Coordinates of C-alpha atoms in Angstrom, one line a residue:
M1330 CA 58.2 8.0 6.6
K1331 CA 54.6 8.3 5.2
K1332 CA 51.8 9.2 7.6
T1333 CA 48.4 7.2 7.9
N1334 CA 45.6 9.1 7.9
D1335 CA 42.2 8.6 9.6
T1336 CA 40.4 6.2 7.9
T1337 CA 36.7 7.5 8.5
P1338 CA 35.2 8.9 5.2
I1339 CA 32.9 11.5 5.0
D1340 CA 29.6 10.4 3.0
R1341 CA 26.4 11.7 2.3
R1342 CA 25.0 10.0 5.7
T1343 CA 27.8 11.6 7.5
F1344 CA 26.8 14.9 6.5
L1345 CA 22.9 14.2 7.0
A1346 CA 23.8 12.9 10.3
G1347 CA 25.8 16.4 11.0
A1348 CA 22.7 18.2 9.7
A1349 CA 20.3 16.2 11.6
A1350 CA 22.5 17.0 14.9
L1351 CA 22.7 20.6 14.0
G1352 CA 19.0 20.9 13.2
S1353 CA 18.0 19.4 16.4
S1354 CA 20.9 21.0 18.4
A1355 CA 18.6 23.7 20.0
V1356 CA 15.9 21.0 21.0
L1357 CA 18.6 19.0 22.8
L1358 CA 20.2 21.7 24.5
R1359 CA 16.8 23.1 25.8
S1360 CA 15.9 19.1 26.9
A1361 CA 19.5 19.5 28.5
Q1362 CA 19.4 22.3 30.1
A1363 CA 16.0 21.2 31.8
A1364 CA 17.6 17.8 32.7
D1365 CA 20.6 19.0 33.7
Q1366 CA 20.5 17.9 37.1
V1367 CA 19.5 14.3 36.4
H1368 CA 20.7 13.4 32.6
R1369 CA 23.9 15.9 32.1
H1370 CA 25.6 12.5 30.5
G1371 CA 22.6 12.3 27.9
L1372 CA 23.8 15.4 26.7
E1373 CA 27.3 14.0 26.2
R1374 CA 26.0 11.5 24.4
P1375 CA 23.5 12.4 21.9
H1376 CA 21.4 9.4 20.3
E1377 CA 22.4 8.2 16.8
P1378 CA 19.8 9.9 14.3
T1379 CA 17.5 7.3 13.1
T1380 CA 16.2 7.1 9.5
T1381 CA 12.8 8.6 11.0
T1382 CA 15.2 11.4 12.1
L1383 CA 17.1 12.1 8.9
K1384 CA 13.5 12.2 7.1
N1385 CA 12.5 14.9 9.2
A1386 CA 15.2 16.9 9.2
P1387 CA 14.4 20.1 7.4
L1388 CA 14.4 20.1 3.5
L1389 CA 16.9 22.8 3.2
E1390 CA 19.7 20.8 5.5
R1391 CA 19.1 17.7 3.5
I1392 CA 19.9 19.2 0.1
D1393 CA 22.2 21.6 1.2
P1394 CA 23.8 20.3 4.4
K1395 CA 25.8 23.6 6.2
P1396 CA 29.4 22.7 6.8
T1397 CA 30.4 21.3 10.1
L1398 CA 34.5 21.7 9.4
P1399 CA 36.6 24.6 8.7
P1400 CA 38.0 25.1 5.2
G1401 CA 40.5 22.3 4.3
E1402 CA 44.1 23.6 3.6
P1403 CA 46.3 22.4 1.2
G1404 CA 49.5 20.5 2.7
K1405 CA 47.8 20.3 5.7
D1406 CA 44.1 18.7 4.6
Y1407 CA 45.3 17.1 1.1
T1408 CA 48.1 17.1 -1.2
P1409 CA 47.7 19.6 -4.1
V1410 CA 46.8 18.2 -7.3
I1411 CA 49.1 19.1 -10.3
T1412 CA 47.3 20.0 -13.5
P1413 CA 50.4 19.9 -16.0
N1414 CA 49.5 22.8 -18.8
S1415 CA 47.7 24.5 -16.3
I1416 CA 47.1 25.6 -12.6
S1417 CA 44.3 25.6 -9.8
L1418 CA 42.2 28.6 -9.5
P1419 CA 42.9 31.0 -6.4
W1420 CA 40.3 31.0 -3.8
K1421 CA 40.3 33.1 -0.9
I1422 CA 37.9 32.3 2.8
V1423 CA 35.4 34.8 3.7
N1424 CA 33.3 33.7 6.5
G1425 CA 34.5 30.5 6.5
V1426 CA 33.2 30.0 2.6
K1427 CA 35.9 29.4 -0.2
V1428 CA 35.3 32.1 -2.7
Y1429 CA 36.5 31.3 -6.3
H1430 CA 35.8 33.8 -9.7
L1431 CA 35.3 32.3 -12.9
I1432 CA 35.6 34.4 -16.1
A1433 CA 34.0 32.9 -19.1
Q1434 CA 35.8 34.5 -21.8
E1435 CA 37.4 34.2 -25.4
V1436 CA 41.2 33.0 -25.6
E1437 CA 43.8 32.4 -27.9
H1438 CA 45.2 28.8 -27.0
E1439 CA 48.3 26.7 -28.4
F1440 CA 47.5 23.5 -28.5
A1441 CA 51.2 22.5 -29.6
P1442 CA 54.0 24.5 -31.5
G1443 CA 52.5 25.3 -35.1
L1444 CA 49.0 25.6 -34.1
K1445 CA 46.9 28.0 -32.6
A1446 CA 43.2 28.7 -32.4
S1447 CA 40.6 31.0 -31.1
C1448 CA 38.9 29.0 -28.3
W1449 CA 36.4 29.7 -25.4
G1450 CA 37.6 29.1 -21.8
Y1451 CA 37.7 30.5 -18.4
N1452 CA 40.3 32.8 -16.7
G1453 CA 42.4 33.3 -19.8
R1454 CA 43.3 29.3 -20.0
V1455 CA 42.1 26.8 -22.0
H1456 CA 40.7 24.4 -20.1
G1457 CA 39.7 26.6 -17.2
P1458 CA 41.6 26.4 -14.2
T1459 CA 41.6 23.7 -11.7
I1460 CA 39.0 24.1 -9.2
E1461 CA 40.3 22.2 -5.8
A1462 CA 38.7 22.1 -2.5
V1463 CA 37.7 19.8 0.5
E1464 CA 34.9 17.4 1.1
G1465 CA 32.7 19.3 3.5
D1466 CA 33.9 23.1 2.4
R1467 CA 31.5 25.4 1.8
V1468 CA 32.1 26.8 -1.8
R1469 CA 30.9 30.3 -3.4
I1470 CA 31.6 30.4 -7.1
Y1471 CA 31.3 33.7 -9.1
V1472 CA 30.7 33.0 -12.9
T1473 CA 31.3 36.3 -15.2
N1474 CA 30.4 36.2 -18.6
K1475 CA 32.5 37.9 -20.8
L1476 CA 31.5 35.9 -23.9
P1477 CA 29.5 37.0 -27.0
S1478 CA 27.1 34.6 -26.1
G1479 CA 24.9 33.9 -23.4
T1480 CA 26.3 30.7 -20.9
S1481 CA 26.1 28.8 -17.5
V1482 CA 28.4 26.6 -15.7
H1483 CA 26.8 23.1 -14.8
W1484 CA 29.1 21.4 -11.8
H1485 CA 29.4 17.7 -13.4
G1486 CA 28.9 14.9 -11.2
L1487 CA 28.7 17.2 -7.7
L1488 CA 26.0 16.5 -5.4
L1489 CA 24.2 20.0 -4.6
P1490 CA 20.8 21.8 -4.6
N1491 CA 18.8 21.5 -7.9
G1492 CA 18.8 25.5 -8.5
M1493 CA 23.0 25.3 -8.2
D1494 CA 23.2 22.4 -11.0
G1495 CA 23.8 25.3 -13.6
V1496 CA 21.4 23.9 -16.7
A1497 CA 20.7 26.8 -18.4
G1498 CA 16.8 27.6 -19.0
L1499 CA 15.7 24.3 -16.6
T1500 CA 17.5 25.5 -13.3
Q1501 CA 18.4 29.1 -13.8
R1502 CA 18.2 31.9 -16.3
V1503 CA 21.0 32.3 -19.2
I1504 CA 23.8 34.1 -17.9
Q1505 CA 24.0 37.3 -20.2
P1506 CA 27.2 38.6 -21.6
G1507 CA 28.3 41.0 -18.9
E1508 CA 26.5 39.7 -15.8
T1509 CA 27.8 37.7 -13.5
F1510 CA 26.0 34.7 -11.6
R1511 CA 26.9 33.1 -8.3
Y1512 CA 26.7 29.6 -7.3
E1513 CA 26.9 28.3 -3.5
F1514 CA 26.7 24.9 -2.2
T1515 CA 28.6 22.6 0.2
L1516 CA 30.5 19.9 -1.2
R1517 CA 29.1 16.4 0.2
Q1518 CA 31.5 13.9 -1.8
H1519 CA 35.2 13.5 -3.0
G1520 CA 36.5 12.4 -6.2
T1521 CA 37.5 14.0 -9.3
Y1522 CA 34.6 16.0 -11.2
M1523 CA 34.1 18.9 -14.3
Y1524 CA 32.9 21.9 -15.0
H1525 CA 31.5 22.8 -18.3
S1526 CA 29.1 25.5 -20.0
H1527 CA 25.7 24.2 -20.0
H1528 CA 24.2 26.0 -22.9
D1529 CA 24.5 25.8 -26.2
E1530 CA 27.2 22.8 -25.2
M1531 CA 27.6 21.7 -28.7
T1532 CA 29.1 25.1 -29.4
Q1533 CA 30.8 26.2 -26.1
M1534 CA 32.5 22.8 -25.4
A1535 CA 33.5 22.5 -28.3
L1536 CA 35.5 25.5 -28.1
G1537 CA 36.7 24.9 -24.8
A1538 CA 34.4 26.1 -22.1
I1539 CA 35.2 23.3 -19.8
G1540 CA 37.5 22.6 -16.6
L1541 CA 38.2 19.9 -13.9
F1542 CA 36.7 19.8 -10.2
I1543 CA 38.7 18.2 -7.7
V1544 CA 37.1 17.3 -4.3
H1545 CA 39.4 16.3 -1.9
P1546 CA 38.4 13.6 1.0
R1547 CA 38.6 15.3 4.6
R1548 CA 39.5 12.1 5.7
P1549 CA 41.2 9.5 3.4
R1550 CA 40.4 6.1 3.6
E1551 CA 43.9 5.5 2.4
E1552 CA 47.6 7.0 2.6
R1553 CA 47.8 10.4 0.4
P1554 CA 49.7 10.4 -2.7
D1555 CA 52.8 11.9 -3.3
R1556 CA 52.2 12.8 -6.8
D1557 CA 48.4 13.7 -7.4
F1558 CA 48.0 14.6 -11.4
A1559 CA 44.9 15.5 -13.4
F1560 CA 44.2 15.3 -17.0
M1561 CA 40.7 16.5 -18.9
L1562 CA 40.5 14.6 -22.4
S1563 CA 38.9 16.6 -25.3
E1564 CA 38.9 16.2 -28.9
W1565 CA 38.7 19.3 -31.4
R1566 CA 37.7 19.6 -35.2
I1567 CA 40.0 22.1 -36.4
D1568 CA 40.5 22.2 -40.4
V1569 CA 44.2 22.8 -41.3
G1570 CA 45.0 26.2 -42.3
T1571 CA 42.3 27.5 -40.0
S1572 CA 42.3 28.9 -36.6
R1573 CA 38.6 28.2 -35.2
P1574 CA 37.6 25.1 -33.6
N1575 CA 34.6 23.6 -35.8
P1576 CA 31.5 22.8 -33.4
N1577 CA 29.3 21.5 -35.9
E1578 CA 31.6 18.6 -36.4
M1579 CA 30.1 15.2 -35.1
T1580 CA 32.4 12.6 -35.6
N1581 CA 35.3 13.2 -37.4
F1582 CA 37.8 15.0 -35.1
N1583 CA 41.2 15.6 -35.9
I1584 CA 43.0 16.9 -32.3
F1585 CA 42.8 15.0 -29.4
T1586 CA 44.3 16.4 -26.5
F1587 CA 45.2 16.4 -22.8
N1588 CA 44.3 19.4 -20.7
A1589 CA 43.7 20.9 -24.0
K1590 CA 47.7 20.4 -25.1
A1591 CA 48.7 17.7 -28.3
F1592 CA 51.8 16.1 -28.0
P1593 CA 54.8 17.6 -27.8
G1594 CA 52.9 20.3 -26.3
T1595 CA 52.3 18.0 -23.5
E1596 CA 53.8 18.6 -20.1
P1597 CA 55.4 15.5 -18.7
M1598 CA 53.9 14.0 -15.4
A1599 CA 57.5 14.1 -12.9
A1600 CA 57.7 11.7 -9.7
Q1601 CA 60.5 10.6 -7.9
L1602 CA 61.4 6.7 -7.3
G1603 CA 59.1 5.3 -4.5
D1604 CA 56.4 8.2 -5.1
R1605 CA 52.8 7.2 -4.5
V1606 CA 51.0 8.3 -7.4
R1607 CA 47.6 9.3 -8.4
I1608 CA 46.6 10.0 -11.9
R1609 CA 43.0 11.3 -12.5
I1610 CA 41.3 11.3 -16.1
A1611 CA 38.2 13.1 -16.9
N1612 CA 36.5 13.3 -20.3
V1613 CA 33.8 15.3 -21.6
A1614 CA 35.1 15.1 -25.1
A1615 CA 31.9 15.0 -27.5
M1616 CA 32.0 11.5 -29.0
S1617 CA 35.2 9.6 -28.2
H1618 CA 35.9 7.3 -25.3
H1619 CA 39.3 6.6 -24.6
P1620 CA 41.4 3.9 -23.5
I1621 CA 44.1 5.7 -21.5
H1622 CA 47.5 2.9 -21.5
L1623 CA 50.4 3.8 -18.8
H1624 CA 53.4 1.9 -20.0
G1625 CA 55.8 0.4 -17.5
Y1626 CA 53.1 0.0 -14.9
R1627 CA 50.5 -1.5 -13.6
F1628 CA 48.0 0.1 -11.5
R1629 CA 44.9 -0.2 -9.2
V1630 CA 41.5 1.7 -10.7
T1631 CA 40.7 3.6 -7.2
E1632 CA 37.9 5.7 -8.1
T1633 CA 35.2 6.2 -10.7
D1634 CA 33.1 9.4 -11.1
G1635 CA 30.5 8.2 -8.9
G1636 CA 32.9 7.4 -5.5
Q1637 CA 35.8 5.3 -4.4
I1638 CA 35.9 1.6 -5.2
P1639 CA 36.3 -0.7 -2.3
Q1640 CA 39.9 -1.7 -1.9
S1641 CA 38.6 -5.3 -1.9
A1642 CA 36.9 -4.4 -5.6
Q1643 CA 39.7 -2.5 -7.1
Q1644 CA 40.9 -3.9 -10.4
M1645 CA 44.7 -3.9 -11.5
E1646 CA 44.9 -2.5 -15.2
T1647 CA 47.5 -1.5 -17.6
S1648 CA 44.8 0.5 -19.6
V1649 CA 41.7 2.5 -18.0
L1650 CA 38.9 3.4 -20.8
V1651 CA 37.6 6.7 -19.5
A1652 CA 34.0 7.1 -21.6
I1653 CA 32.1 10.1 -22.3
G1654 CA 31.2 12.2 -19.2
Q1655 CA 33.1 9.9 -16.7
S1656 CA 36.2 10.2 -14.8
R1657 CA 38.4 7.4 -13.5
T1658 CA 41.4 7.6 -11.0
I1659 CA 44.3 5.3 -11.1
E1660 CA 47.1 4.7 -8.5
F1661 CA 50.6 3.3 -8.0
V1662 CA 54.1 3.1 -7.0
A1663 CA 56.9 5.1 -9.6
E1664 CA 58.8 2.0 -9.0
E1665 CA 60.6 1.7 -12.2
P1666 CA 62.9 4.8 -13.3
G1667 CA 62.5 5.9 -16.9
D1668 CA 60.4 7.9 -19.3
W1669 CA 57.0 6.0 -20.1
A1670 CA 54.3 7.0 -22.3
M1671 CA 50.5 7.5 -21.2
H1672 CA 48.7 7.6 -24.7
C1673 CA 45.3 6.8 -25.8
H1674 CA 45.5 3.7 -27.4
M1675 CA 42.9 4.5 -30.2
T1676 CA 45.8 4.6 -32.8
H1677 CA 44.2 7.7 -34.9
H1678 CA 44.0 9.5 -31.5
V1679 CA 47.7 10.0 -31.0
M1680 CA 48.1 11.3 -34.6
N1681 CA 47.5 15.0 -35.2
Q1682 CA 45.2 16.5 -37.9
M1683 CA 45.0 13.4 -40.2
G1684 CA 42.9 13.4 -43.0
D1685 CA 40.8 10.4 -44.3
Q1686 CA 39.8 11.2 -47.5
F1687 CA 43.5 10.7 -49.2
P1688 CA 44.3 7.7 -51.3
N1689 CA 45.8 4.7 -49.8
M1690 CA 49.5 5.1 -50.7
I1691 CA 50.9 2.0 -48.9
G1692 CA 53.1 -0.1 -51.2
V1693 CA 52.7 2.3 -54.2
Q1694 CA 55.8 2.8 -56.6
S1695 CA 56.1 6.3 -57.4
G1696 CA 58.8 5.9 -60.1
D1697 CA 59.2 9.3 -61.6
L1698 CA 55.7 10.6 -60.7
D1699 CA 57.6 13.1 -58.1
A1700 CA 59.6 14.5 -61.2
R1701 CA 56.9 14.8 -63.4
V1702 CA 54.4 16.6 -60.9
Q1703 CA 57.1 19.0 -59.9
S1704 CA 57.1 20.8 -63.1
L1705 CA 53.5 21.8 -62.3
L1706 CA 53.8 22.0 -58.4
P1707 CA 57.2 22.9 -57.4
G1708 CA 58.2 20.9 -53.9
Y1709 CA 55.8 18.3 -54.4
M1710 CA 57.0 15.1 -52.9
T1711 CA 55.1 11.6 -52.5
M1712 CA 54.5 10.5 -48.9
G1713 CA 53.1 7.5 -47.7
S1714 CA 53.9 4.7 -49.4
E1715 CA 55.7 3.3 -46.5
G1716 CA 53.2 4.8 -43.7
M1717 CA 52.7 8.1 -42.1
A1718 CA 55.6 8.1 -39.9
E1719 CA 57.9 10.0 -42.7
H1720 CA 55.5 12.9 -43.1
G1721 CA 56.2 14.6 -39.3
L1722 CA 60.0 14.0 -40.1
H1723 CA 59.9 15.6 -43.4
I1724 CA 58.4 18.6 -41.9
E1725 CA 60.7 18.9 -39.1
S1726 CA 63.4 18.4 -41.5
G1727 CA 62.5 21.5 -43.7
H1728 CA 62.0 18.7 -46.8
T1729 CA 58.4 19.9 -47.0
Q1730 CA 56.3 22.8 -45.9
A1731 CA 52.7 22.2 -43.5
P1732 CA 50.0 24.4 -44.1
P1733 CA 49.8 27.6 -42.3
N1734 CA 48.8 26.7 -38.5
S1735 CA 48.5 22.9 -38.7
I1736 CA 50.5 20.4 -37.0
P1737 CA 49.0 17.6 -39.6
M1738 CA 50.5 13.9 -38.9
R1739 CA 53.3 15.4 -36.4
G1740 CA 54.8 14.2 -33.2
G1741 CA 57.9 15.6 -31.5
P1742 CA 61.9 15.0 -31.1
G1743 CA 62.8 12.3 -29.0
P1744 CA 66.4 11.3 -27.2
F1745 CA 66.8 8.5 -29.9
D1746 CA 64.5 9.4 -32.8
Y1747 CA 61.4 11.2 -33.9
I1748 CA 58.4 10.3 -32.0
T1749 CA 56.1 9.7 -34.3
M1750 CA 52.8 10.2 -32.3
G1751 CA 50.9 13.5 -31.0
G1752 CA 47.8 14.2 -29.8
L1753 CA 46.7 12.1 -26.8
L1754 CA 50.3 11.7 -25.7
T1755 CA 52.2 12.6 -22.7
L1756 CA 55.1 11.2 -20.5
L1757 CA 55.6 10.0 -17.0
K1758 CA 59.3 10.7 -15.8
V1759 CA 60.3 8.8 -12.9
R1760 CA 63.7 9.8 -11.3
E1761 CA 65.5 8.4 -8.5
H1762 CA 66.1 12.4 -7.5
L1763 CA 64.5 15.5 -9.1
A1764 CA 66.1 18.4 -8.6
H1765 CA 63.0 20.6 -9.0
E1766 CA 59.8 19.5 -8.1
N1767 CA 57.0 19.2 -10.7
L1768 CA 59.5 20.4 -13.9
D1769 CA 60.7 18.4 -16.5
P1770 CA 63.8 16.6 -15.3
G1771 CA 64.8 16.1 -19.1
W1772 CA 65.6 12.5 -21.0
Y1773 CA 66.1 9.6 -18.7
R1774 CA 69.7 8.2 -18.8
H1775 CA 69.6 4.7 -19.1
P1776 CA 71.8 2.5 -17.6
K1777 CA 74.4 0.7 -20.0
G1778 CA 72.8 -2.5 -21.5
T1779 CA 69.1 -1.4 -20.7
V1780 CA 68.4 -0.1 -24.5
A1781 CA 67.1 -2.1 -27.2
S1782 CA 69.9 -2.2 -29.9
R1783 CA 71.0 -3.4 -32.9
A1784 CA 71.8 -7.2 -32.7
S1785 CA 75.2 -7.9 -34.0
R1786 CA 76.2 -10.8 -35.8
E1787 CA 77.5 -12.7 -32.8
D1788 CA 74.2 -12.5 -31.0
L1789 CA 72.5 -13.7 -34.3
R1790 CA 75.3 -16.6 -34.7
R1791 CA 74.8 -17.7 -30.9
D1792 CA 71.4 -17.6 -30.5
G1793 CA 70.4 -19.2 -33.8
I1794 CA 68.9 -16.6 -35.3
H1795 CA 69.0 -16.6 -39.5
V1796 CA 68.3 -13.3 -41.2

């Protein structure tokens, strides 16, 4: 049976109240000691801080309250998040503070089989590992710069002291190559946030210097999820045959990714029938919003990057738009078994490295064009007269060759046919039983009679369909 958690959230007011209580505790104690013989119960029931009290709280306590609770623990205080194709950043506790270490550095990254690139990331990963903590935790994050350029880290969406905001030049000095900076603050909210370079962002974010920052609620308003997945959306320009993302691109991106992976490189989400599933989606792409559509389910949109949506205002959707710089969280119960697609509904975002400068070949009858061109260009094959789907299949079957280090218009093999999508596509795999937690359970075995198939002549005749 699932446990129902405390329904009291920790919000900013609670923090300020806690800070005010701490700040005035010495005064209260002295007053209480003096009046101990007369008003002892007054100490046991301190007055609620008023607005005036809060205004008079010391400035430091208001902008960076000290933690009033011990560091949150995975399994005890929260269900750890699953970041497909990535990990959570390890941490340790030093004198009640959670200590993390990010190392900004060059990373050789594989987007999908057939495409690798020289990117920038953190701790050997693109994107950087997910930072996980709990509302009320005090976090200390060291950032070491091993990039050839200066950098900084902005904690996107988090409420923190101005000097910890990470905007190079504005709120701090640039972290020069070889330097290590320390960021420290108390987490005053919960939700789905991000971290990313805020120095030469156009270059550094385009090369991958971003990551997820998940803050779990200390006291959830709703039941904890059984599966808590997190995704970062991003976009890249990697010209066919090259291996360095082009940060100068403004609009014509050709690789779109979940957690820096394009299908079929994306790891699926695995859930057990009846699991309460939470999916967090954040987007710090340069120019593209993404309407993310989940097949087979409708879900509640429970959080924006601004905080939790009251249950009475949560909307039922089958697609959720995640705009640039935003995060959205959706929740549902996994009650429909199968392999369900989750993808961006901008159709060009599920087509890897597609060009847009080619002639439209739809409906063109090529005749003997192939034979004539092959005398000059062996291996030439006209494609596109019936659409783009055949391109990836021809490459997979070896009929034609793709340029080195490229995945143009390629998808991946499926249990029935070639899946003609790439890019922003991943799968939700719901099973009655999972043999291994969080591992791909393989393709779904459909119960007899539940797969669309070729209609028989008897079917057509019975139903009066003439073709």
